[in-house]
PDB file of C-alpha atoms in Angstrom:
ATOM      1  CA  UNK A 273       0.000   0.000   0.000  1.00  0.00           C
ATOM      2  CA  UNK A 274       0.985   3.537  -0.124  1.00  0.00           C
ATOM      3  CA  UNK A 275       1.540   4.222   3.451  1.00  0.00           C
ATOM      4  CA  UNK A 276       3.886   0.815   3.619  1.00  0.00           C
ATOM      5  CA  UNK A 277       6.879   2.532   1.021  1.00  0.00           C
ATOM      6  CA  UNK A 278       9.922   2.987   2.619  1.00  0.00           C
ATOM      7  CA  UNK A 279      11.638   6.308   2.433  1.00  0.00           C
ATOM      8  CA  UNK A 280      14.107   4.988   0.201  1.00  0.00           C
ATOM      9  CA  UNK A 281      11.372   4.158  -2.484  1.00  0.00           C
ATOM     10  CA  UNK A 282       9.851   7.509  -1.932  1.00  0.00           C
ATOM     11  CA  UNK A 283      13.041   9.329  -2.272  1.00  0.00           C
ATOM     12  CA  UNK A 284      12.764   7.620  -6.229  1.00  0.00           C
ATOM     13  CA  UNK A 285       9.625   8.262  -6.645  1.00  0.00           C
ATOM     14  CA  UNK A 286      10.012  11.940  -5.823  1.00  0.00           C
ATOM     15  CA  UNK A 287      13.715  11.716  -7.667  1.00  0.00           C
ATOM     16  CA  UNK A 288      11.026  10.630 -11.012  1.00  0.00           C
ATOM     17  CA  UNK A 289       8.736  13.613 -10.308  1.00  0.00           C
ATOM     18  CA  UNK A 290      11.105  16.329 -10.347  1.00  0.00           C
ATOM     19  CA  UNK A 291      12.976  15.228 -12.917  1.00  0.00           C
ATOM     20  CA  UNK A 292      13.675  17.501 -15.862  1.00  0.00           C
ATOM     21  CA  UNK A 293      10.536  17.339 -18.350  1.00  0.00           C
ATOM     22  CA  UNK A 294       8.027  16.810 -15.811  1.00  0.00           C
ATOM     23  CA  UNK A 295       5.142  18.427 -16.034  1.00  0.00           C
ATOM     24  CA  UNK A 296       4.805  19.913 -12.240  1.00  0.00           C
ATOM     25  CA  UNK A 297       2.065  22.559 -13.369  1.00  0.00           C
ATOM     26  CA  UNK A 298      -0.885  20.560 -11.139  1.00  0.00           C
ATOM     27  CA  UNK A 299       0.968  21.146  -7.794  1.00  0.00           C
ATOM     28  CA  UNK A 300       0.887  25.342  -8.282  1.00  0.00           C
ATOM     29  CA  UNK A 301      -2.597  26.991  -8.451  1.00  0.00           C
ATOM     30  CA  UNK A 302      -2.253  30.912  -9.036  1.00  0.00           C
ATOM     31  CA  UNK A 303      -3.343  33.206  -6.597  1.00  0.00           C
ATOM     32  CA  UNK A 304      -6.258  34.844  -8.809  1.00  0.00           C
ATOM     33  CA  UNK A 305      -8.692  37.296  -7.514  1.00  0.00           C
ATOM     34  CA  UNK A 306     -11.216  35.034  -8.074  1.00  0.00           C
ATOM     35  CA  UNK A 307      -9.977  32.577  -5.905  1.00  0.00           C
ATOM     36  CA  UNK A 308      -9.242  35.043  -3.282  1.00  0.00           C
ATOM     37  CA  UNK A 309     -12.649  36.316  -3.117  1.00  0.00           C
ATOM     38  CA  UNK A 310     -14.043  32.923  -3.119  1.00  0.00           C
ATOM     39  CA  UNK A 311     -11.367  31.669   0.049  1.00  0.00           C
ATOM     40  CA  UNK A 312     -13.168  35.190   1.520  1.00  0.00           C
ATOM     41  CA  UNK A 313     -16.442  34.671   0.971  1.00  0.00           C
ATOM     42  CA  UNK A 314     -15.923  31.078   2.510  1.00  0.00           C
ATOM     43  CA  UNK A 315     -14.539  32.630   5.648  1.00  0.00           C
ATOM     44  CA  UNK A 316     -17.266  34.794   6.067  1.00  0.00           C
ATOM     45  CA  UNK A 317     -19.677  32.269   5.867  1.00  0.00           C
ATOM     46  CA  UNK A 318     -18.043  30.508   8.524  1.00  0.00           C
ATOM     47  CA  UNK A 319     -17.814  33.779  10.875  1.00  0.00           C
ATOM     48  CA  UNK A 320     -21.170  34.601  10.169  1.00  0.00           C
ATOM     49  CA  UNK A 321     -22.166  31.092  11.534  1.00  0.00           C
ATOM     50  CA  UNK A 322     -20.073  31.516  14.563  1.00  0.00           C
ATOM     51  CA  UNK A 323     -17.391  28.918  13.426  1.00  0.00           C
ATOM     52  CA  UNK A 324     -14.591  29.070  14.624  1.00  0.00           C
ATOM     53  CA  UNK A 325     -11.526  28.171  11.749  1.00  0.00           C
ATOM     54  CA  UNK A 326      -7.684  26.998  11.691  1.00  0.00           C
ATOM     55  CA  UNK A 327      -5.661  27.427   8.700  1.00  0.00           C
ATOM     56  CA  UNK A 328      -3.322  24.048   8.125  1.00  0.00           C
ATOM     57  CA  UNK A 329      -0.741  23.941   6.154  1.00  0.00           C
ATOM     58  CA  UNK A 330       0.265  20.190   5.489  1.00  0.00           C
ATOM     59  CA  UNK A 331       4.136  20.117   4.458  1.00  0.00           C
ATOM     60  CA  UNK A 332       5.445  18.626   1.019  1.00  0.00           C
ATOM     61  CA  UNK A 333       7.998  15.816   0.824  1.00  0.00           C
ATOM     62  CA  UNK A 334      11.528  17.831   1.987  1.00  0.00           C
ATOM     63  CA  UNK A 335      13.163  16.543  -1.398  1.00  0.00           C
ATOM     64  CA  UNK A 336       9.840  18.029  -3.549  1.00  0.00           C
ATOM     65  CA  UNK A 337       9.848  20.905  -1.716  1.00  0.00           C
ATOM     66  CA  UNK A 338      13.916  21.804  -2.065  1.00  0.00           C
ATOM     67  CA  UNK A 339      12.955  21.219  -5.619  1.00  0.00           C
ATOM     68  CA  UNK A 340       9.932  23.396  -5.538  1.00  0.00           C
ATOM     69  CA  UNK A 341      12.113  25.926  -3.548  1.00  0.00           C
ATOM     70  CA  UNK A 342      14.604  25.944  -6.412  1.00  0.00           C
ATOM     71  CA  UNK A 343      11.929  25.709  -9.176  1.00  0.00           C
ATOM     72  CA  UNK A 344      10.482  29.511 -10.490  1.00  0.00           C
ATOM     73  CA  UNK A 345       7.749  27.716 -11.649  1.00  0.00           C
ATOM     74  CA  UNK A 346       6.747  26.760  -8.119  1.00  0.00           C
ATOM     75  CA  UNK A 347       7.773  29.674  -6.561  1.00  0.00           C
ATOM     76  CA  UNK A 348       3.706  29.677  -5.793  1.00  0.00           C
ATOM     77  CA  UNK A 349       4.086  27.600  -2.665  1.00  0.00           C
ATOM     78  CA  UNK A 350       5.767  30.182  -0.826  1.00  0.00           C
ATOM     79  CA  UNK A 351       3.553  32.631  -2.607  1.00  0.00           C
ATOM     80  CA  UNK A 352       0.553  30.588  -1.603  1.00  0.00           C
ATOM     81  CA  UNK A 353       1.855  30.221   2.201  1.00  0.00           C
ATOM     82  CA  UNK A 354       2.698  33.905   2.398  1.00  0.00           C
ATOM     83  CA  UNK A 355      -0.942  34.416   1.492  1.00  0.00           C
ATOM     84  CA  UNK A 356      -2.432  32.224   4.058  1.00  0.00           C
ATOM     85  CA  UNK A 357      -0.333  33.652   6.930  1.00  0.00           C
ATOM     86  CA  UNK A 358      -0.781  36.830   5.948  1.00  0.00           C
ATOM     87  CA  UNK A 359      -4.849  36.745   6.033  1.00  0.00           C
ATOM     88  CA  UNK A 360      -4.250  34.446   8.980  1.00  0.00           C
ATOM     89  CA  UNK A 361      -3.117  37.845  11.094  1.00  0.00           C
ATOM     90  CA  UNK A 362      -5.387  40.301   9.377  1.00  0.00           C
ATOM     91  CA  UNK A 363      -7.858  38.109  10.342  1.00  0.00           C
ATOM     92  CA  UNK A 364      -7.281  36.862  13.811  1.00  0.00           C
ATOM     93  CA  UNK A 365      -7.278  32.751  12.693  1.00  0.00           C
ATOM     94  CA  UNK A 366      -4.679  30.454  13.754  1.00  0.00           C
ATOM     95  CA  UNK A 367      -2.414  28.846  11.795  1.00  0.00           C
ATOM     96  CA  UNK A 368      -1.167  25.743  12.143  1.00  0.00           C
ATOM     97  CA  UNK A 369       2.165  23.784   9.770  1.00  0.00           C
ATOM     98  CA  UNK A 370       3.861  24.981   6.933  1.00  0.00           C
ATOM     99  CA  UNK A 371       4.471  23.510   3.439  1.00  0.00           C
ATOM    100  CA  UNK A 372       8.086  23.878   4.348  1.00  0.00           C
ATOM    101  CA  UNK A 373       8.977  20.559   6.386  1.00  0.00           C
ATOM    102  CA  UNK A 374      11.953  22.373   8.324  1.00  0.00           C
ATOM    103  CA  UNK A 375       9.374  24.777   9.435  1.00  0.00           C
ATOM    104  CA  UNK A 376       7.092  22.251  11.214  1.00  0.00           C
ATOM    105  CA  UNK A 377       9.781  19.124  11.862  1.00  0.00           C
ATOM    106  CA  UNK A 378       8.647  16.548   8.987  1.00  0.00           C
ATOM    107  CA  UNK A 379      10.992  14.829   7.905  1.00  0.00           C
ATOM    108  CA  UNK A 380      11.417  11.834   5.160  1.00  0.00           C
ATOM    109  CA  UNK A 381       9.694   9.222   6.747  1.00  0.00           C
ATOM    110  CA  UNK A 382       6.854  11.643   7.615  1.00  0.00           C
ATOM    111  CA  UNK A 383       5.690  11.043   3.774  1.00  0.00           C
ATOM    112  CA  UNK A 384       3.876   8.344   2.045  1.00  0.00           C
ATOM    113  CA  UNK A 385       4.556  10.641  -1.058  1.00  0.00           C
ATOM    114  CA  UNK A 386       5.982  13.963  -2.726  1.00  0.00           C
ATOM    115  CA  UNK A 387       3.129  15.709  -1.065  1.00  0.00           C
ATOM    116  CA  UNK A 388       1.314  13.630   1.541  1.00  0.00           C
ATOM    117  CA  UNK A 389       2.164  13.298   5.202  1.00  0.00           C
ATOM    118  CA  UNK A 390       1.732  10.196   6.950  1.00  0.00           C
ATOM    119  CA  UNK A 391      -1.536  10.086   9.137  1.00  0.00           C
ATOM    120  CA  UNK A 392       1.116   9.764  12.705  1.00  0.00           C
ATOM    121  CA  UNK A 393       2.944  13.544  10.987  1.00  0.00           C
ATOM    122  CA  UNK A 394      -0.416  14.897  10.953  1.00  0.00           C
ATOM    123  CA  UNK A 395      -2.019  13.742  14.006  1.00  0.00           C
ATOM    124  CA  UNK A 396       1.510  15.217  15.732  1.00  0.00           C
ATOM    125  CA  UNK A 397       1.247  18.469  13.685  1.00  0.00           C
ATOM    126  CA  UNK A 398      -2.249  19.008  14.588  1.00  0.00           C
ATOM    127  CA  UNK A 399      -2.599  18.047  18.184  1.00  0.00           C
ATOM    128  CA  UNK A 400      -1.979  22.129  18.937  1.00  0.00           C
ATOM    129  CA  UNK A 401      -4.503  23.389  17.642  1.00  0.00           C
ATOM    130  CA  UNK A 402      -6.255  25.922  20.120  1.00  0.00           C
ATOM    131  CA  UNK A 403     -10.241  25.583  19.332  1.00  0.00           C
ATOM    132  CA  UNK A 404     -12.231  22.717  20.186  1.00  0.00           C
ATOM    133  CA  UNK A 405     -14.584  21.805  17.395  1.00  0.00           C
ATOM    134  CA  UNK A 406     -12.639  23.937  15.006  1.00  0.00           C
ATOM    135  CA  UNK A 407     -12.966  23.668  11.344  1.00  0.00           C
ATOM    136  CA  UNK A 408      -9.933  23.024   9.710  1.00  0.00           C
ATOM    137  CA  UNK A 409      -9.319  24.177   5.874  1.00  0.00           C
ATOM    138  CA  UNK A 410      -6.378  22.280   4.438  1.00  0.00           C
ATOM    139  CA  UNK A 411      -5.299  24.274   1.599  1.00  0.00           C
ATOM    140  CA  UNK A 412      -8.234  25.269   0.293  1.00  0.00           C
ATOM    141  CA  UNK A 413      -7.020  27.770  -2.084  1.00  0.00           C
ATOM    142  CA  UNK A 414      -2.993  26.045  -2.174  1.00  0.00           C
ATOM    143  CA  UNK A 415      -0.503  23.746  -3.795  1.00  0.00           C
ATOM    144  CA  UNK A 416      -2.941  21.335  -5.991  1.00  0.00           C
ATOM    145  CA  UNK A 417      -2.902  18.164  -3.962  1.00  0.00           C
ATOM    146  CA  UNK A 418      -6.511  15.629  -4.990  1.00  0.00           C
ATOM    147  CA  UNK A 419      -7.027  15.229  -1.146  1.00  0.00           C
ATOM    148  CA  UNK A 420      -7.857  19.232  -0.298  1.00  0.00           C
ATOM    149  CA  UNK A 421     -11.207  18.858   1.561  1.00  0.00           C
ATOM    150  CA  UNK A 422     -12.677  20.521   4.186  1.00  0.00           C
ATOM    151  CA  UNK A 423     -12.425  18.663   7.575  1.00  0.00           C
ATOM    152  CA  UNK A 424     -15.177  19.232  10.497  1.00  0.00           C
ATOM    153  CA  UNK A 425     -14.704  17.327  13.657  1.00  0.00           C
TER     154      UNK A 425
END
């Protein structure tokens, strides 16, 4: 299974996806006004309900995202983070992670893949956060990854 790969495999597998000619377009989304207003308008819904919201930001593989780092075309995922924390202060909602893995303390064997933690990374990265019953967005707007949902709990 996916979660079972060693951190040697996924140290090829991520060696395969950022090698030269790969097409690494569907892990950037731009930060367009449109989807700006749309990550607002979402937040306002969930004020105006009385929800109370934490921003996570689930780290990338530390080989994918030294490539990312490196890569102009990415340079979104700190432009995407940057974002995040700074409507994050503006508007008074915690944060919690970073795409950066030196940021939070992921490292290799934290992955299952170039862009998925493994479930015992998150639980650890999440265990902080400060409101009980909180709904977390993971990336709502950020770095293209199939498994953005919203999370209630």
């Amino acid at each position: 299974s996916e979660q079972e790969k060693t951190s040697d495999q996924i140290a090829r597998e991520v060696a395969l996806i950022t090698a030269p000619g790969q097409d690494h377009r569907s892990y950037g989304h731009d930060l367009s006004r449109e989807r700006i207003a749309l990550f607002d308008a979402l937040l306002d819904a969930f004020a105006r309900r009385g929800a109370s919201v934490v921003l996570v930001l689930p780290p990338f593989h530390p080989l994918f995202y030294a490539f990312a780092s490196a890569n102009p075309d990415l340079k979104i995922l700190r432009d995407v983070e940057t974002y995040y924390r700074t409507l994050a202060a503006a508007r008074g909602v915690p944060i919690v992670g970073s795409y950066d893995p030196d940021a939070c303390g992921a490292g290799r064997d934290d992955f299952f893949d170039d862009v998925h933690p493994r479930p015992g990374f998150l639980s650890k990265l999440l265990r902080p956060l400060p409101v009980p019953g909180a709904v977390r967005i993971a990336s709502a707007l950020g770095p293209g990854s199939p498994k953005q949902q919203l999370h209630v709990r």
